[in-house]
Amino acid sequence: MAEQNLVQIESNRSFISRSAILAFKACEYKGYLTYFYDDHGITSSQAVLDLLIGTVVHRGLQHLLEHCRIHHPDGKFDNQCIDEAVAKAKEVWTETLSNYELALHSGEFDRLDEIIPEQECLFEGLIRGFAIKKLPGILEEYEILEVEKEEVFEDFSDLVTFLAKADGLFLRKSDNKLVILSIKTASQYLDVTERDILHDMQGVSEWVCVKDRIVKNWKKYKEIKNNQTHYIELEDELPSGELELIENYHWFEKFNSCPEIYAVQYEYLIKGQRKQDPYGSGIYKQNSFLVHSYKMESLMTLSGGNFSTSSDDYKWKSKGSGRLPKGWSKIDIWNDVGIKNWIEMLATGKIQSEEGDPFEEILITPPLVLRLPEELEEWLVSTRFYAERLHRGLEWIRGLENKIKAIDNSDLSIATIDKLSDLGKFRQQLKMAIWEEFPKNTKSCHSFYGRDCQFVPHCHELLTLDESVNSSLYKTRLPHHELELNNFIEKGYLEGK
Ligand code: SF4
């Protein structure tokens, strides 16, 4: 390790999250650029459609679950509740589109007037489909206790705080067991997906964080309760207020014990892939019956573009490998019945019922996933060790950056030869430190599915980071966790963003 001992290190805690760990594991240099570069990390100025659809669907479902937790635990939510969830998702969609350009295939920018309504139709369809087909069953089986609660796991490590946010925490009504909800949007649900779930880090990290918080609160609760036992012995009144302040107090009162986490419930929402349609045309369309279905050609000619509400005029599934049924054409749902009507037609089984329930193909609930205590402990020990290693590397780099800044900010007109030689030495050490601590993994640069790492122009096309940021290729990372976001706001990193 190059002359690390020369640098005076100022020790600060770092924040880390599951997505940061995954980025570092894919390529440590990518993790460094995304999460640590210039203290805040940088990301592409373009929004990746796939990820954006996942974000907006999550926002809509978060609103719906929270709304039902508060107002409709009996499951009696109505259409207006779903409309509001869609509106919340649209807010995020619109705001993102006003701040970021979409990352699309070359030549697609002149088709934005088709791509944007197609994608709006897709996320609205997924939210409405989930609300109608999945949510009633969830509310019957579970009580929703929490939705997207921020977890700040301080005791994860002496150096690093782990941040997490489970999509939901449920109480199973039949046996009072806690179940963590994990919502996933994916382009496909393959055999391997079910095997992957068994080892998915999200199901472990959120479990460890939620458990840590509940156990801590339970200990506080017991401590106060035990100190108050003399009131009970004297048959005197308990002093009120103190216990109620403890988070999760109502659960402890209800169960008279610390509730244990039993399993993770995954919910998959399948978007379909963006594929060239027709093949080789360079025109990419979302391969999902939520947005493109089939309609009788004779009706299209006769109605002059008007939609029909007769279920016999539509199909959601074509026979064979992608061939259209004879006499039928592929349509854009948003230009026809509209997504709200379409979901209702599908959900009531009016369309092609002989093909089964269409939602079974796109809303998938795998079996509950259980975790062994040793799995949780292994994750904690190995992730803490890894995160602390990243933290130490970062501290070293920060120390060198501060030395360089101090010389840069000093009056170089009266710079001594020593000062300039120090500057050169520290710059060289900084470069070496980054190479050593956060090496590139070039196996992660190009994906089989065609999406390159956002840092390819910098790593492999000779664009410096300063040039990339100045040319707005990259911008300051927007944190997803409240604590980190507030920290960025305090430091002024998000001003003008
Ligand atoms: S382009 Fe490749 S080497 Fe560079 S950060 Fe991305 S994955 Fe790592």
XYZ file of C-alpha atoms and ligand atoms in Angstrom:
505
model
C 0.000 0.000 0.000
C 1.570 3.281 -1.163
C 2.645 5.520 1.749
C -0.727 5.491 3.487
C 0.882 6.434 6.791
C 1.900 9.852 5.395
C -1.678 11.019 5.379
C -3.425 12.425 8.402
C -6.885 10.906 8.341
C -9.902 12.653 9.737
C -12.321 9.941 10.742
C -15.964 10.356 9.716
C -18.667 7.732 9.552
C -19.675 6.569 6.084
C -23.131 5.556 4.921
C -23.607 2.369 2.971
C -26.652 0.607 1.564
C -27.448 -2.615 -0.242
C -27.374 -0.963 -3.666
C -23.984 0.602 -2.873
C -22.560 -2.763 -1.806
C -23.910 -4.359 -5.003
C -22.356 -1.601 -7.131
C -18.978 -2.069 -5.416
C -19.171 -5.846 -5.868
C -19.844 -5.415 -9.599
C -16.900 -2.989 -10.038
C -15.199 -1.192 -7.170
C -14.285 1.770 -9.357
C -17.942 2.098 -10.374
C -18.920 1.981 -6.697
C -16.345 4.671 -5.881
C -17.533 6.980 -8.680
C -21.222 6.448 -7.926
C -21.108 6.761 -4.152
C -17.886 8.486 -3.091
C -16.480 10.623 -5.896
C -16.208 14.273 -4.831
C -17.869 13.235 -1.521
C -21.332 12.811 -3.065
C -20.854 10.424 -5.996
C -22.039 10.940 -9.559
C -24.517 9.234 -11.879
C -25.484 9.506 -15.491
C -27.571 12.507 -16.507
C -29.733 10.058 -18.427
C -32.520 8.039 -16.809
C -32.581 4.343 -17.691
C -36.141 3.464 -18.653
C -36.126 0.061 -16.990
C -35.024 1.459 -13.643
C -37.316 4.450 -13.889
C -40.392 2.255 -14.415
C -39.368 0.311 -11.300
C -39.072 3.549 -9.315
C -42.451 4.945 -10.342
C -44.251 1.622 -9.784
C -42.736 1.481 -6.292
C -43.921 5.036 -5.608
C -47.488 4.189 -6.659
C -47.598 0.991 -4.609
C -46.000 2.695 -1.623
C -48.798 5.253 -1.623
C -51.465 2.590 -2.018
C -50.123 0.363 0.768
C -49.696 3.294 3.162
C -53.168 4.592 2.316
C -54.691 1.156 2.971
C -52.652 0.755 6.179
C -54.220 3.931 7.548
C -57.674 4.062 5.969
C -58.632 0.605 4.670
C -57.100 -2.186 6.761
C -60.386 -4.028 6.119
C -59.545 -4.112 2.395
C -62.397 -1.813 1.383
C -60.405 0.554 -0.799
C -61.993 1.912 -3.938
C -61.117 3.155 -7.421
C -60.272 6.623 -6.175
C -57.517 5.156 -3.967
C -56.008 3.481 -7.043
C -56.320 6.694 -9.084
C -54.408 8.559 -6.359
C -51.638 5.934 -6.380
C -51.318 6.299 -10.161
C -51.198 10.085 -9.776
C -48.330 9.775 -7.243
C -46.417 7.554 -9.649
C -47.006 10.059 -12.456
C -45.600 12.881 -10.331
C -42.285 11.026 -10.013
C -42.338 10.161 -13.722
C -42.958 13.778 -14.779
C -40.394 15.199 -12.402
C -37.744 12.746 -13.585
C -38.436 13.500 -17.241
C -38.086 17.204 -16.555
C -34.639 16.685 -14.955
C -33.173 13.825 -16.956
C -33.014 12.790 -20.569
C -34.085 9.193 -21.207
C -31.342 6.721 -22.106
C -32.661 5.255 -25.368
C -31.309 3.409 -28.376
C -29.887 5.653 -31.090
C -32.589 6.920 -33.429
C -35.325 6.610 -30.794
C -35.478 10.264 -29.799
C -37.806 11.139 -32.674
C -40.277 8.520 -31.328
C -40.630 10.087 -27.863
C -44.300 10.886 -28.535
C -44.916 7.109 -28.750
C -42.436 5.931 -26.120
C -43.642 8.216 -23.329
C -47.366 7.284 -23.510
C -46.409 3.616 -23.926
C -44.355 3.693 -20.730
C -47.011 5.676 -18.838
C -49.532 3.050 -19.902
C -47.173 0.315 -18.679
C -46.605 1.624 -15.158
C -50.234 2.590 -14.739
C -51.277 -0.904 -15.861
C -48.920 -2.563 -13.384
C -50.170 -0.435 -10.484
C -53.853 -0.923 -11.359
C -53.370 -4.641 -11.977
C -51.604 -5.103 -8.626
C -54.284 -3.096 -6.809
C -57.137 -5.150 -8.254
C -55.618 -8.617 -8.336
C -53.107 -8.729 -5.477
C -53.877 -6.121 -2.844
C -57.225 -7.558 -1.628
C -55.513 -10.899 -0.870
C -52.658 -9.138 0.926
C -55.065 -7.149 3.105
C -57.003 -10.304 3.930
C -53.945 -12.253 4.994
C -51.901 -9.495 6.593
C -52.125 -6.359 8.676
C -49.819 -3.754 7.151
C -47.639 -2.456 9.987
C -45.164 -0.261 8.090
C -44.491 0.928 4.557
C -41.014 1.960 3.363
C -39.714 2.772 6.809
C -36.179 4.146 6.833
C -33.786 1.914 8.768
C -30.650 3.538 10.178
C -28.490 0.679 11.439
C -25.853 2.518 13.499
C -24.571 -0.610 15.241
C -23.752 -2.227 11.915
C -20.155 -1.075 12.441
C -18.027 1.440 14.400
C -17.141 3.140 11.112
C -20.113 2.684 8.808
C -23.887 3.156 9.150
C -26.011 0.816 7.056
C -29.141 2.356 5.527
C -32.087 0.290 4.344
C -35.774 0.607 3.544
C -38.023 -2.457 3.305
C -41.028 -2.014 1.010
C -43.287 -3.071 3.849
C -43.608 -4.928 7.120
C -46.672 -7.141 7.558
C -48.216 -9.018 10.454
C -49.734 -12.320 9.404
C -53.190 -12.403 10.937
C -53.361 -16.189 11.344
C -50.339 -16.504 13.641
C -49.047 -12.972 14.429
C -45.778 -13.560 12.564
C -43.867 -10.690 10.955
C -43.263 -10.843 7.226
C -41.106 -8.390 5.247
C -42.438 -7.285 1.858
C -40.099 -6.978 -1.105
C -41.558 -5.637 -4.359
C -39.593 -6.308 -7.529
C -40.215 -5.120 -11.049
C -38.503 -7.247 -13.669
C -38.647 -7.701 -17.418
C -39.146 -11.469 -17.103
C -39.761 -14.095 -14.443
C -37.547 -17.065 -15.252
C -36.809 -20.335 -13.458
C -33.572 -18.789 -12.316
C -35.466 -15.864 -10.740
C -36.996 -18.194 -8.171
C -33.604 -19.684 -7.351
C -32.062 -16.185 -7.140
C -34.659 -15.078 -4.605
C -33.358 -17.685 -2.166
C -30.009 -15.869 -2.021
C -31.131 -12.289 -2.690
C -29.231 -9.836 -0.482
C -32.266 -7.590 -0.045
C -34.156 -10.284 1.841
C -31.237 -10.653 4.252
C -30.102 -7.051 4.762
C -33.588 -5.702 5.432
C -34.309 -8.564 7.801
C -31.148 -7.810 9.828
C -31.901 -4.047 9.965
C -35.585 -4.413 10.920
C -34.745 -7.029 13.534
C -32.034 -4.841 15.066
C -34.458 -1.933 15.418
C -37.295 -3.989 16.921
C -35.054 -5.798 19.407
C -33.533 -2.477 20.539
C -36.961 -0.953 21.044
C -38.126 -4.052 22.907
C -35.153 -3.765 25.290
C -35.959 -0.097 25.947
C -39.583 -1.003 26.512
C -38.694 -3.769 28.991
C -36.264 -1.529 30.838
C -38.872 1.144 31.424
C -41.568 -1.388 32.184
C -39.360 -3.167 34.733
C -38.515 0.098 36.467
C -42.193 0.674 36.794
C -43.067 -2.695 38.302
C -43.153 -1.221 41.811
C -46.195 0.800 40.766
C -47.919 -2.433 39.796
C -46.865 -4.092 43.066
C -48.299 -1.151 45.007
C -51.372 -1.328 42.784
C -50.659 2.265 41.983
C -51.166 3.883 38.573
C -48.332 3.601 36.028
C -46.886 6.975 35.101
C -48.166 7.497 31.576
C -46.352 8.743 28.507
C -42.861 7.288 28.733
C -43.650 3.838 27.366
C -45.868 5.142 24.613
C -42.950 7.114 23.259
C -41.088 3.946 22.404
C -41.352 3.056 18.753
C -43.342 -0.133 18.192
C -44.863 0.250 21.683
C -48.274 -0.948 20.499
C -46.854 -4.190 19.158
C -45.120 -4.951 22.459
C -48.312 -4.250 24.411
C -50.318 -6.403 22.027
C -47.993 -9.444 22.041
C -46.366 -8.979 25.436
C -43.184 -10.135 23.690
C -40.774 -9.048 20.980
C -42.331 -10.127 17.657
C -40.025 -12.172 15.473
C -39.533 -11.945 11.749
C -40.694 -15.111 10.054
C -40.137 -14.646 6.315
C -39.830 -12.387 3.274
C -42.760 -12.085 0.880
C -41.643 -11.193 -2.643
C -44.086 -9.680 -5.120
C -42.942 -9.607 -8.742
C -44.427 -7.255 -11.330
C -43.345 -8.206 -14.835
C -42.893 -5.389 -17.363
C -41.861 -7.392 -20.427
C -38.810 -6.503 -22.509
C -38.326 -3.655 -24.950
C -37.820 -5.472 -28.246
C -37.501 -4.467 -31.870
C -40.926 -4.778 -33.458
C -40.798 -5.814 -36.278
C -37.486 -7.558 -35.644
C -34.580 -5.604 -37.166
C -36.630 -2.408 -37.651
C -34.833 -0.396 -34.968
C -38.270 0.372 -33.490
C -38.371 -0.822 -29.902
C -41.697 -1.620 -28.257
C -42.581 -2.928 -24.833
C -43.459 -6.577 -25.139
C -46.421 -6.569 -22.737
C -50.136 -7.108 -23.260
C -50.683 -4.214 -20.877
C -49.647 -1.794 -23.602
C -49.970 -3.672 -26.905
C -52.800 -6.136 -27.475
C -54.813 -7.374 -30.461
C -57.976 -6.087 -32.055
C -60.158 -7.309 -34.945
C -59.056 -5.597 -38.137
C -62.607 -5.292 -39.495
C -63.571 -3.315 -36.415
C -60.587 -1.005 -36.750
C -61.623 -0.162 -40.323
C -65.286 0.221 -39.497
C -64.916 2.269 -36.347
C -62.372 4.639 -37.855
C -60.115 4.454 -34.840
C -62.843 4.527 -32.184
C -62.527 1.949 -29.480
C -64.942 -0.857 -28.843
C -65.882 -2.109 -25.404
C -66.997 -5.481 -26.670
C -64.661 -8.047 -25.173
C -64.906 -10.259 -28.278
C -63.090 -7.615 -30.304
C -59.855 -7.927 -28.294
C -57.237 -10.526 -27.428
C -54.407 -10.233 -24.893
C -52.474 -13.240 -26.159
C -51.493 -14.347 -29.638
C -51.099 -17.995 -30.583
C -47.721 -19.371 -31.626
C -44.388 -17.645 -31.476
C -45.312 -14.000 -31.878
C -47.524 -14.488 -34.965
C -50.688 -12.408 -35.038
C -53.980 -14.272 -35.118
C -55.504 -14.062 -38.620
C -57.752 -11.048 -39.063
C -56.298 -9.234 -36.021
C -53.925 -6.308 -35.639
C -51.646 -5.177 -32.855
C -52.836 -1.980 -31.174
C -51.620 0.610 -28.685
C -53.896 0.354 -25.666
C -53.478 4.033 -24.715
C -54.871 5.036 -28.129
C -57.748 2.589 -27.865
C -59.754 1.612 -24.754
C -57.206 3.241 -22.447
C -55.357 1.450 -19.687
C -58.005 1.872 -16.983
C -60.727 0.218 -19.094
C -58.296 -2.398 -20.358
C -57.296 -3.490 -16.845
C -60.937 -3.771 -15.854
C -61.737 -5.820 -18.976
C -58.826 -8.148 -18.246
C -59.472 -8.375 -14.503
C -63.109 -9.344 -14.951
C -62.095 -12.240 -17.201
C -63.895 -10.875 -20.243
C -60.974 -11.097 -22.623
C -59.939 -14.476 -23.987
C -60.798 -16.294 -20.774
C -59.894 -19.607 -22.451
C -56.244 -18.487 -22.167
C -56.474 -18.225 -18.378
C -55.902 -15.252 -16.091
C -53.525 -12.813 -17.855
C -52.344 -11.366 -14.525
C -50.913 -14.729 -13.500
C -48.210 -14.072 -16.109
C -47.249 -10.615 -14.853
C -48.045 -10.542 -11.106
C -46.162 -13.351 -9.446
C -45.953 -14.189 -5.755
C -43.261 -16.800 -5.121
C -43.401 -18.902 -1.919
C -42.339 -17.156 1.289
C -38.574 -17.110 1.768
C -37.249 -18.070 5.205
C -33.735 -17.322 6.443
C -31.564 -19.262 8.855
C -30.043 -17.280 11.764
C -26.575 -18.240 10.510
C -27.317 -16.771 7.064
C -28.184 -13.453 8.705
C -25.078 -13.515 10.868
C -22.831 -14.425 7.937
C -24.226 -11.529 5.903
C -23.655 -9.119 8.777
C -20.076 -10.197 9.486
C -18.904 -10.340 5.874
C -20.699 -7.149 4.780
C -19.381 -5.214 7.777
C -15.832 -6.350 7.034
C -16.203 -5.348 3.379
C -17.824 -1.980 4.173
C -15.090 -1.121 6.695
C -12.453 -1.914 4.094
C -14.165 0.475 1.668
C -14.384 3.106 4.399
C -10.642 2.899 5.191
C -9.772 3.184 1.518
C -12.003 6.205 1.244
C -10.460 7.861 4.301
C -7.027 7.495 2.785
C -8.206 9.027 -0.490
C -9.976 11.887 1.307
C -6.782 12.669 3.211
C -4.802 12.946 -0.026
C -7.521 15.057 -1.677
C -7.463 17.445 1.271
C -3.689 17.831 1.019
C -3.979 18.580 -2.701
C -6.802 21.082 -2.084
C -4.759 22.835 0.618
C -1.837 23.370 -1.782
C -4.171 24.286 -4.691
C -5.828 26.923 -2.503
C -2.551 28.377 -1.265
C -0.806 31.248 -3.025
C 1.085 29.455 -5.758
C 2.691 32.653 -7.000
C 4.966 32.415 -4.003
C 5.030 28.647 -4.168
C 8.257 27.088 -3.263
C 9.750 24.283 -5.268
C 8.958 22.044 -2.270
C 5.261 22.864 -2.485
C 5.077 22.013 -6.175
C 6.947 18.813 -5.653
C 4.515 17.881 -2.830
C 1.598 18.602 -5.143
C 2.977 16.252 -7.801
C 3.715 13.631 -5.165
C 0.218 13.774 -3.654
C -1.458 13.653 -7.066
C 0.532 10.565 -7.943
C -0.327 9.007 -4.573
C -4.017 9.793 -5.074
C -4.054 8.080 -8.455
C -2.318 5.030 -6.995
C -4.639 4.962 -3.978
C -7.728 4.885 -6.215
C -6.208 2.152 -8.363
C -5.350 0.090 -5.299
C -8.486 0.617 -3.249
C -11.132 0.725 -5.974
C -9.854 -1.303 -8.941
C -11.778 -1.567 -12.205
C -13.596 -4.768 -13.031
C -13.772 -4.540 -16.809
C -16.022 -7.594 -16.983
C -18.853 -5.292 -15.845
C -18.435 -2.600 -18.534
C -20.680 -4.053 -21.225
C -23.807 -6.055 -20.594
C -25.062 -8.928 -22.716
C -28.434 -7.143 -22.821
C -26.874 -4.051 -24.409
C -26.821 -1.625 -21.491
C -23.250 -0.375 -20.963
C -21.977 0.906 -17.642
C -22.600 4.645 -17.455
C -18.875 5.260 -16.926
C -17.655 3.709 -20.207
C -16.995 7.189 -21.756
C -14.770 8.067 -18.790
C -13.025 4.715 -18.321
C -12.514 3.755 -21.937
C -13.019 6.823 -24.125
C -10.465 9.173 -22.544
C -13.009 11.580 -21.098
C -11.779 12.974 -17.772
C -14.183 13.189 -14.857
C -13.932 16.995 -14.820
C -14.845 17.122 -18.517
C -17.706 14.642 -18.018
C -19.218 16.605 -15.146
C -18.717 19.972 -16.889
C -20.355 18.637 -20.050
C -23.292 17.401 -17.912
C -22.687 13.782 -18.841
C -22.798 13.011 -15.112
C -24.528 14.755 -12.245
C -24.572 14.588 -8.461
C -26.108 11.373 -7.188
C -29.541 11.781 -5.630
C -29.631 9.653 -2.435
C -32.617 7.373 -1.812
C -32.294 7.367 1.948
C -33.555 10.268 4.016
C -30.541 10.569 6.316
C -28.119 10.766 3.409
C -30.425 13.098 1.487
C -30.566 15.522 4.431
C -26.820 15.339 4.700
C -26.506 16.272 0.997
C -28.952 19.158 1.444
C -26.985 20.449 4.443
C -23.746 20.335 2.463
C -25.421 22.115 -0.478
C -24.745 19.304 -2.946
C -28.231 19.439 -4.423
C -28.503 23.166 -4.939
C -29.751 23.964 -8.416
C -30.445 20.271 -9.172
S -16.852 1.330 -17.290
Fe -16.189 -0.662 -16.525
S -14.344 -0.253 -15.350
Fe -15.377 1.700 -15.644
S -16.622 1.928 -13.819
Fe -17.909 0.954 -15.347
S -17.702 -1.228 -14.986
Fe -16.032 -0.222 -13.911
